[in-house]
Structure formats: structure tokens, C-alpha cells
Amino acid sequence: MTTLNSRRGLPLWAKLLLGLIVLGLLAALGAFAYFRSLFAPAGGPAYTLEVAPGATVPQIARELEDKKIVKSAQVLRYAMQQSGVAARLKEGAYDLSGQMTVDEVVKTLDGPARIPVVNVTVPEGRRIKDLPEIFGKAGFDAQAIATALNTPALSQYANGKQPNLEGFVFPATYEFRPKDSATEVVKKMVARMETEFTPENVAGAQALGLSVRDWVILGSMVQAEAANNGEMPIIAGVFLNRLRDGIALGSDPTVAYGLGKDLPELDRSAGDFTKDTPYSTYTRQGLPAGPINNPGQAALLSVLNPQRKLSDGRDALYFLHAGGKIYVNHTYAEHLRDNDLYR
């Protein structure tokens, strides 16, 4: 009875304090429950987060709140900071979903990033003018690519010698990031070409009396003339012999390039082969003014490893294509004979 009486006789201030404690506990429990609810899935659809260079954790957290991947950007930031992910976050793409908890989102962001890439193939022998359309179809800004390709300063070998990067863009299949700038794209292709210019290869070109640019020019002619890789050393040998002997190279693709035409568009009856341009190897001796396309590795190496002799030991000086074959001769008379026989 004494205990009950003492309880009934609690002073008002004690009753108020007890009530405040109970209310405080209830409020704390409610706040805790609310805070925990912010870690639950937000219910949004699947979303791919792309973390770009320089992106900040607050920016990323706000983006994921806006996309309903998380309920609270502040909670996500807190979780990333507490787990150390904020300091480890890497550039790339992360596949997320509004069905994930905050802990699952943070774990995904701490995993390997998927780097989105676009594959672009630049075929061997294509001209600079052909490339913007190829990149445009792959989702890049074709006009920006054209501008970069017409910036010879991007290559030390083209700079100051020609109006564009013709010859110094390596044909290959590349992986680019969708947000790469046109300059970044073209620099990558130029850098790949320059890996061909090894000390050994440059020395090989010099032994033939060719600078790096001369080598590329001749390689582009071989690329344009050859029906397949097997013909390339033969054609390179003919051109090198003719250069040595002071005979005009007489290459049809150089005429077409100088006139701004494709090879099938050449018209002998219209005087195309007598029109003088800096690229015509019919009206001028020696190499054309610059590369006439972007040669591949096989064409470049064929110049350094030419087949300059016929089976009888004589120099190869003429060639022609007919019926899917190549015919190579030492004299012009033999060349005319084969032209009459097989064409």
C-alpha cells in the first residue's frame, strides 16, 4: 500500500518529466523508423547512371533521387561517405534500379564500372572525305569530325605540309566513348598511325630514300592500286623502281584524287589523264603532292619489303590488272602486249 500511495502521490513535475521522457522515446522511435525508411527502395524504374570525369557525389545523389532510385540524396551521400565509396567512385556506367535499397545502390557503385563504348570501323584506303559519314552513322557529330580531320596540326607529319590529315589516320576498328570529342577521336586515330613509325620502319624507309611522309604517300598509292594484300609488295616494287629510274609513276588513283573524283569516274576521253594537278603522276614526275587515302599496315609494310624483280631477275617496271590477275613486265613493249592480250 505504501508503494501505491507513493506513486499516486508523485509530484506534478515528476509526472511531466515522465511524460516528456515517454514522448521523447516515441519521437526517437518514430524518427529512427523514418530514417530507416529512407534506406528502403524508392520504387523507380531501372536507370543507368553515367559517372563522368569530375562528377561529384552531391550531383550523383541528387540525380538518383530525381530518378527515384533513392528516396533521399542526403541519405545516399551519408551512406557513401560512411562506407568510403564516395572516395572510391570510378568513372563509367552503373546499372541501378528503384527496387534496390540504399545499401544495394552503394554496393553497386562500389563495384566495377561499365565503360560505354561505340565501335567504329575505318576501312583501309578510305579518304578523309569519307570518314565524317562513317562517324555520323555511329552517333558522332559528323561536321565536328570533318573539322578535326581537316586540322593537320594534329599530326607532326601532316602539319605545314598538307591541308588535312590524309594518310595519317590509321584504318582500324576503334572503341570510342560516346562523349569523346571529335578532337579526341581523331587524335586517337592519328596516334595509332604513329605507332607504325617505329625506329626500324623509319630506318627502312630512309634506306629507300623516303621520308616518313613519302613512305605514307607511296603506301597510299599501293593501297589504292592493289586488289589484295598479296599484290602489294609487287606494286610497291614497281613504283620504287620507277622512282629510282625517273619514270613517271602513272597511277590512275592519283589522277582521280587530284580531280576530286572516285576512280570509276575517271574519263580518258574527257582528258582526265592530261589535266595537270599536284597529284597527277601522269603529268608530273615523282610522288604526288600528298597521300591519296589512309593506307593500312599491309600497304605500309609492302613499301619496306617490296618485290622489285621478275622471276627472270629483271626489274619490275610495269603492271596491269586483267581478269582478276596482275601482270608485271620489265619493258613497255611487254606491257602493251599483255594489255592487248588480257584486257
Coordinates of C-alpha atoms in Angstrom, one line a residue, residues 4-324:
L4 CA 0.9 2.6 -4.5
N5 CA 0.3 5.6 -2.4
S6 CA 3.8 6.9 -3.2
R7 CA 3.1 6.5 -6.9
R8 CA -0.2 8.2 -6.7
G9 CA 1.4 10.9 -4.9
L10 CA 4.1 11.8 -7.5
P11 CA 4.6 15.5 -7.7
L12 CA 3.4 17.2 -10.9
W13 CA 6.8 17.9 -12.1
A14 CA 7.8 14.3 -12.0
K15 CA 4.7 13.3 -13.9
L16 CA 5.5 15.9 -16.5
L17 CA 9.1 14.7 -16.8
L18 CA 8.0 11.1 -17.1
G19 CA 5.5 12.1 -19.8
L20 CA 8.2 14.0 -21.7
I21 CA 10.5 11.0 -21.5
V22 CA 7.9 8.8 -22.9
L23 CA 7.1 11.3 -25.7
G24 CA 10.8 11.6 -26.4
L25 CA 11.2 7.9 -26.7
L26 CA 8.2 7.7 -29.0
A27 CA 9.6 10.6 -31.1
A28 CA 13.0 8.9 -31.2
L29 CA 11.5 5.6 -32.3
G30 CA 9.5 7.4 -34.9
A31 CA 12.5 9.3 -36.2
F32 CA 14.5 6.2 -36.3
A33 CA 11.8 4.4 -38.2
Y34 CA 11.5 7.3 -40.6
F35 CA 15.3 7.4 -41.1
R36 CA 15.4 3.6 -41.7
S37 CA 12.5 4.0 -44.3
L38 CA 14.8 6.3 -46.3
F39 CA 17.1 3.4 -46.9
A40 CA 14.3 1.3 -48.4
P41 CA 13.7 1.1 -52.2
A42 CA 12.3 4.2 -53.8
G43 CA 10.3 2.3 -56.4
G44 CA 11.6 3.9 -59.5
P45 CA 12.4 2.2 -62.8
A46 CA 15.7 0.8 -63.9
Y47 CA 18.3 3.5 -64.6
T48 CA 21.8 3.6 -65.9
L49 CA 23.9 6.2 -64.0
E50 CA 26.8 7.5 -66.1
V51 CA 29.6 8.9 -63.9
A52 CA 31.6 11.4 -66.0
P53 CA 35.0 12.8 -65.1
G54 CA 34.7 15.5 -62.5
A55 CA 31.2 14.4 -61.3
T56 CA 30.7 15.0 -57.6
V57 CA 28.9 12.8 -55.0
P58 CA 26.2 15.5 -54.3
Q59 CA 25.5 15.7 -58.1
I60 CA 25.2 12.0 -58.3
A61 CA 23.0 11.7 -55.2
R62 CA 20.6 14.4 -56.5
E63 CA 20.4 12.7 -59.9
L64 CA 19.5 9.3 -58.3
E65 CA 16.9 11.0 -56.1
D66 CA 15.3 12.7 -59.1
K67 CA 15.2 9.3 -60.9
K68 CA 13.6 7.7 -57.9
I69 CA 16.4 5.3 -57.4
V70 CA 16.8 6.5 -53.8
K71 CA 14.3 8.4 -51.6
S72 CA 16.9 10.9 -50.2
A73 CA 20.0 12.3 -51.8
Q74 CA 21.3 13.2 -48.3
V75 CA 20.9 9.6 -47.0
L76 CA 22.7 8.3 -50.1
R77 CA 25.5 10.8 -49.6
Y78 CA 25.8 9.8 -45.9
A79 CA 25.9 6.1 -46.8
M80 CA 28.6 6.7 -49.5
Q81 CA 30.7 8.7 -47.1
Q82 CA 30.4 6.2 -44.2
S83 CA 31.3 3.3 -46.5
G84 CA 34.2 5.1 -48.2
V85 CA 32.6 4.7 -51.6
A86 CA 32.5 8.4 -52.1
A87 CA 36.2 8.5 -52.3
R88 CA 36.5 5.3 -54.5
L89 CA 33.8 6.1 -57.1
K90 CA 35.1 5.5 -60.6
E91 CA 34.1 6.9 -63.9
G92 CA 31.7 4.8 -66.0
A93 CA 28.2 3.4 -66.2
Y94 CA 26.3 1.7 -63.3
D95 CA 23.1 -0.2 -63.8
L96 CA 20.7 0.7 -61.0
S97 CA 17.0 0.2 -60.1
G98 CA 14.4 1.8 -57.8
Q99 CA 13.9 -1.7 -56.4
M100 CA 17.3 -1.5 -54.7
T101 CA 17.9 -0.5 -51.1
V102 CA 20.4 2.3 -50.4
D103 CA 22.9 -0.3 -49.2
E104 CA 22.5 -2.2 -52.5
V105 CA 22.9 1.0 -54.5
V106 CA 26.1 1.9 -52.6
K107 CA 27.4 -1.7 -53.1
T108 CA 26.8 -1.4 -56.9
L109 CA 28.5 2.0 -57.0
D110 CA 31.5 0.3 -55.3
G111 CA 31.7 -2.3 -57.9
P112 CA 33.3 -2.3 -61.4
A113 CA 32.1 0.4 -63.7
R114 CA 30.8 -0.5 -67.2
I115 CA 32.5 1.8 -69.7
P116 CA 30.1 2.5 -72.5
V117 CA 31.8 2.4 -75.9
V118 CA 31.0 2.8 -79.6
N119 CA 32.8 0.6 -82.1
V120 CA 33.7 2.4 -85.3
T121 CA 35.5 0.8 -88.2
V122 CA 37.6 2.9 -90.6
P123 CA 38.3 0.7 -93.7
E124 CA 41.7 0.7 -95.3
G125 CA 42.1 3.0 -98.2
R126 CA 39.3 5.4 -97.3
R127 CA 39.9 9.1 -97.9
I128 CA 39.4 11.8 -95.3
K129 CA 36.3 13.0 -97.0
D130 CA 34.7 9.6 -96.5
L131 CA 35.2 9.4 -92.7
P132 CA 32.7 12.0 -91.3
E133 CA 29.8 10.0 -92.7
I134 CA 31.1 6.8 -91.1
F135 CA 31.3 8.6 -87.7
G136 CA 28.0 10.3 -88.2
K137 CA 26.3 6.9 -88.5
A138 CA 28.0 5.9 -85.3
G139 CA 26.4 8.8 -83.5
F140 CA 29.2 11.4 -83.5
D141 CA 28.9 14.9 -84.9
A142 CA 29.9 14.5 -88.5
Q143 CA 30.7 18.1 -89.0
A144 CA 32.9 18.3 -85.9
I145 CA 34.8 15.1 -87.1
A146 CA 35.3 16.8 -90.5
T147 CA 36.7 19.9 -88.9
A148 CA 39.2 17.8 -86.8
L149 CA 40.2 15.7 -89.8
N150 CA 41.0 19.0 -91.6
T151 CA 43.3 20.1 -88.8
P152 CA 46.8 19.0 -90.0
A153 CA 48.3 20.3 -86.8
L154 CA 47.1 17.1 -85.0
S155 CA 49.9 15.2 -86.8
Q156 CA 53.5 16.3 -86.8
Y157 CA 53.9 14.7 -90.2
A158 CA 51.0 16.5 -91.9
N159 CA 51.4 19.8 -90.1
G160 CA 52.5 22.5 -92.5
K161 CA 52.7 20.1 -95.5
Q162 CA 49.1 19.5 -96.4
P163 CA 45.6 20.9 -95.8
N164 CA 44.3 17.9 -93.8
L165 CA 45.3 14.6 -92.1
E166 CA 45.0 12.5 -95.3
G167 CA 47.3 9.5 -94.9
F168 CA 47.8 9.9 -91.1
V169 CA 44.6 8.4 -89.8
F170 CA 45.1 4.7 -89.3
P171 CA 42.3 2.4 -90.6
A172 CA 41.2 0.0 -87.9
T173 CA 38.2 -0.8 -85.6
Y174 CA 38.2 1.6 -82.6
E175 CA 36.4 1.7 -79.3
F176 CA 35.4 5.3 -78.5
R177 CA 33.3 6.6 -75.7
P178 CA 30.0 8.2 -76.8
K179 CA 31.0 11.5 -75.3
D180 CA 34.5 11.7 -76.8
S181 CA 35.1 14.9 -78.6
A182 CA 35.9 15.0 -82.3
T183 CA 39.4 16.1 -81.5
E184 CA 39.9 13.2 -79.1
V185 CA 38.5 10.7 -81.7
V186 CA 40.9 12.0 -84.4
K187 CA 43.9 12.2 -82.1
K188 CA 43.4 8.5 -81.2
M189 CA 43.5 7.5 -84.8
V190 CA 46.5 9.7 -85.6
A191 CA 48.3 8.3 -82.5
R192 CA 47.6 4.7 -83.8
M193 CA 49.1 5.6 -87.2
E194 CA 52.2 6.9 -85.5
T195 CA 52.8 3.5 -83.8
E196 CA 53.7 2.3 -87.2
F197 CA 56.6 4.7 -87.4
T198 CA 58.9 2.6 -85.3
P199 CA 62.7 3.4 -85.5
E200 CA 63.1 0.2 -87.5
N201 CA 60.4 1.1 -90.0
V202 CA 61.6 4.7 -90.3
A203 CA 65.2 3.5 -90.9
G204 CA 63.8 1.1 -93.6
A205 CA 62.1 4.0 -95.3
Q206 CA 65.2 6.2 -95.2
A207 CA 67.2 3.4 -96.7
L208 CA 64.9 3.6 -99.7
G209 CA 65.4 7.4 -99.8
L210 CA 61.9 8.1 -98.4
S211 CA 60.9 10.3 -95.5
V212 CA 58.1 9.2 -93.3
R213 CA 55.6 11.2 -95.3
D214 CA 57.0 9.9 -98.6
W215 CA 56.6 6.4 -97.2
V216 CA 52.9 7.1 -96.4
I217 CA 52.3 8.6 -99.8
L218 CA 53.7 5.6 -101.5
G219 CA 51.8 3.3 -99.2
S220 CA 48.5 5.1 -100.0
M221 CA 49.2 4.5 -103.7
V222 CA 49.9 0.8 -103.2
Q223 CA 46.7 0.6 -101.1
A224 CA 44.7 2.2 -103.9
E225 CA 46.2 0.0 -106.7
A226 CA 46.3 -3.4 -105.1
A227 CA 43.4 -5.8 -105.4
N228 CA 44.6 -7.8 -102.4
N229 CA 47.4 -7.8 -99.9
G230 CA 49.4 -10.3 -101.9
E231 CA 49.8 -7.8 -104.8
M232 CA 51.1 -5.0 -102.5
P233 CA 54.8 -5.9 -102.5
I234 CA 54.8 -6.3 -106.3
I235 CA 53.2 -2.9 -106.9
A236 CA 55.4 -1.3 -104.3
G237 CA 58.4 -2.8 -106.1
V238 CA 57.3 -1.4 -109.5
F239 CA 56.7 2.1 -108.0
L240 CA 60.1 2.1 -106.2
N241 CA 61.9 1.0 -109.4
R242 CA 60.2 3.7 -111.5
L243 CA 61.0 6.4 -108.9
R244 CA 64.7 5.3 -109.0
D245 CA 64.8 5.3 -112.8
G246 CA 63.0 8.7 -113.2
I247 CA 59.9 7.1 -114.9
A248 CA 56.6 8.7 -114.2
L249 CA 54.6 6.6 -111.8
G250 CA 51.4 6.7 -114.0
S251 CA 49.0 5.7 -111.2
D252 CA 45.3 6.2 -112.1
P253 CA 44.2 6.7 -108.4
T254 CA 46.4 9.7 -108.1
V255 CA 44.7 11.3 -111.1
A256 CA 41.3 10.6 -109.6
Y257 CA 42.3 12.1 -106.2
G258 CA 43.7 15.3 -107.8
L259 CA 40.5 15.8 -109.8
G260 CA 38.3 15.1 -106.7
K261 CA 36.8 12.0 -108.3
D262 CA 36.4 8.4 -107.4
L263 CA 38.4 6.0 -109.5
P264 CA 35.4 4.7 -111.6
E265 CA 34.5 8.3 -112.5
L266 CA 37.8 8.9 -114.5
D267 CA 37.1 9.7 -118.1
R268 CA 40.0 9.4 -120.5
S269 CA 38.0 10.8 -123.4
A270 CA 37.3 13.9 -121.3
G271 CA 41.1 14.5 -120.9
D272 CA 41.3 13.5 -117.3
F273 CA 44.7 11.9 -117.7
T274 CA 46.2 15.0 -119.3
K275 CA 44.8 17.5 -116.8
D276 CA 47.6 18.6 -114.6
T277 CA 47.2 18.7 -110.8
P278 CA 49.8 18.4 -108.0
Y279 CA 48.6 14.8 -107.5
S280 CA 48.7 13.6 -111.1
T281 CA 51.5 11.1 -111.6
Y282 CA 50.9 11.2 -115.4
T283 CA 51.7 14.8 -115.9
R284 CA 54.4 15.1 -113.1
Q285 CA 57.4 13.1 -112.1
G286 CA 57.9 11.6 -108.7
L287 CA 55.4 11.2 -105.9
P288 CA 52.1 13.1 -105.8
A289 CA 51.7 16.1 -103.5
G290 CA 50.4 14.0 -100.6
P291 CA 48.8 10.8 -99.6
I292 CA 45.7 9.9 -101.6
N293 CA 44.0 7.8 -98.9
N294 CA 44.7 6.3 -95.5
P295 CA 46.7 3.2 -96.0
G296 CA 46.7 0.1 -93.7
Q297 CA 49.6 -1.7 -92.2
A298 CA 50.0 -4.2 -95.1
A299 CA 50.4 -1.4 -97.6
L300 CA 52.9 0.4 -95.5
L301 CA 55.0 -2.7 -94.8
S302 CA 54.9 -3.7 -98.5
V303 CA 56.8 -0.5 -99.3
L304 CA 59.5 -1.5 -96.9
N305 CA 59.6 -5.1 -98.2
P306 CA 59.0 -4.7 -101.9
Q307 CA 59.2 -7.4 -104.6
R308 CA 61.3 -5.5 -107.2
K309 CA 62.4 -8.3 -109.5
L310 CA 60.7 -10.5 -112.0
S311 CA 61.3 -14.3 -111.9
D312 CA 64.0 -13.9 -114.6
G313 CA 65.9 -11.3 -112.4
R314 CA 64.9 -8.2 -114.4
D315 CA 63.5 -5.1 -112.7
A316 CA 59.7 -4.9 -112.5
L317 CA 58.6 -1.6 -114.1
Y318 CA 55.0 -2.1 -115.3
F319 CA 51.9 -3.8 -114.1
L320 CA 48.3 -4.2 -115.2
H321 CA 45.2 -5.9 -113.8
A322 CA 43.0 -8.1 -116.0
G323 CA 40.7 -11.0 -115.3
G324 CA 41.4 -10.9 -111.6

